[in-house]
Amino acid sequence: MTSTEQIEEQLGKVLVPGVLRSPLSMNMLRGVSVDDGTATVSLGVAALAPALRDILATQISGLARDVEGISDIRVTYDEAAPKDLNS
């Protein structure tokens, strides 16, 4: 299993604050890329408050310790239409 696949699997254990569902179950994941031990997780969001984005990013960054070869995980957000999420 690649590190990208491992990160995607681990995202199933993270809960979006205030919703208590994973980014995967909410169709938020837009992509995962890895470059030189740093992973970037791109999430689509609609109306997620900045404070909740920070909490979610902290939770996802903590996954780095569970994925071999990954020293850091960064989270980026793309605005998404509500109809594109949670489907």
Coordinates of C-alpha atoms in Angstrom, one line a residue, residues 7-61:
I7 CA -3.3 8.5 4.3
E8 CA -6.6 8.1 2.5
E9 CA -7.3 5.1 4.8
Q10 CA -6.4 7.1 7.9
L11 CA -8.7 9.9 6.9
G12 CA -11.6 7.6 7.6
K13 CA -10.7 7.8 11.3
V14 CA -10.8 11.6 11.4
L15 CA -14.1 13.3 12.4
V16 CA -15.1 16.7 11.0
P17 CA -15.8 19.0 14.0
G18 CA -19.5 19.7 14.4
V19 CA -20.5 17.0 12.0
L20 CA -18.8 13.9 13.5
R21 CA -18.4 12.2 10.2
S22 CA -15.1 11.6 8.3
P23 CA -14.0 13.7 5.4
L24 CA -14.3 10.5 3.3
S25 CA -17.9 9.8 4.2
M26 CA -18.7 13.5 3.4
N27 CA -17.0 13.4 0.0
M28 CA -14.6 16.1 1.0
L29 CA -11.4 14.6 -0.3
R30 CA -10.2 16.2 -3.5
G31 CA -6.7 14.6 -3.5
V32 CA -3.6 13.5 -1.7
S33 CA -0.1 14.1 -3.0
V34 CA 3.3 13.3 -1.5
D35 CA 6.6 15.1 -2.2
D36 CA 9.8 14.3 -0.3
G37 CA 8.0 13.1 2.9
T38 CA 5.5 15.8 3.0
A39 CA 1.9 15.0 2.1
T40 CA -0.7 17.5 1.0
V41 CA -4.3 16.7 1.6
S42 CA -6.8 18.7 -0.4
L43 CA -10.3 19.0 0.9
G44 CA -13.4 20.5 -0.5
V45 CA -15.4 22.5 2.0
A46 CA -18.6 24.6 2.1
A47 CA -19.3 26.9 5.0
L48 CA -16.8 25.3 7.4
A49 CA -15.8 28.0 9.8
P50 CA -12.1 28.9 10.0
A51 CA -11.8 27.7 13.5
L52 CA -13.2 24.3 12.5
R53 CA -10.8 24.2 9.5
D54 CA -7.9 24.6 11.9
I55 CA -9.1 21.8 14.2
L56 CA -9.6 19.5 11.2
A57 CA -6.1 20.4 9.8
T58 CA -4.6 19.6 13.2
Q59 CA -6.3 16.2 13.4
I60 CA -5.1 15.4 9.9
S61 CA -1.6 16.6 10.5

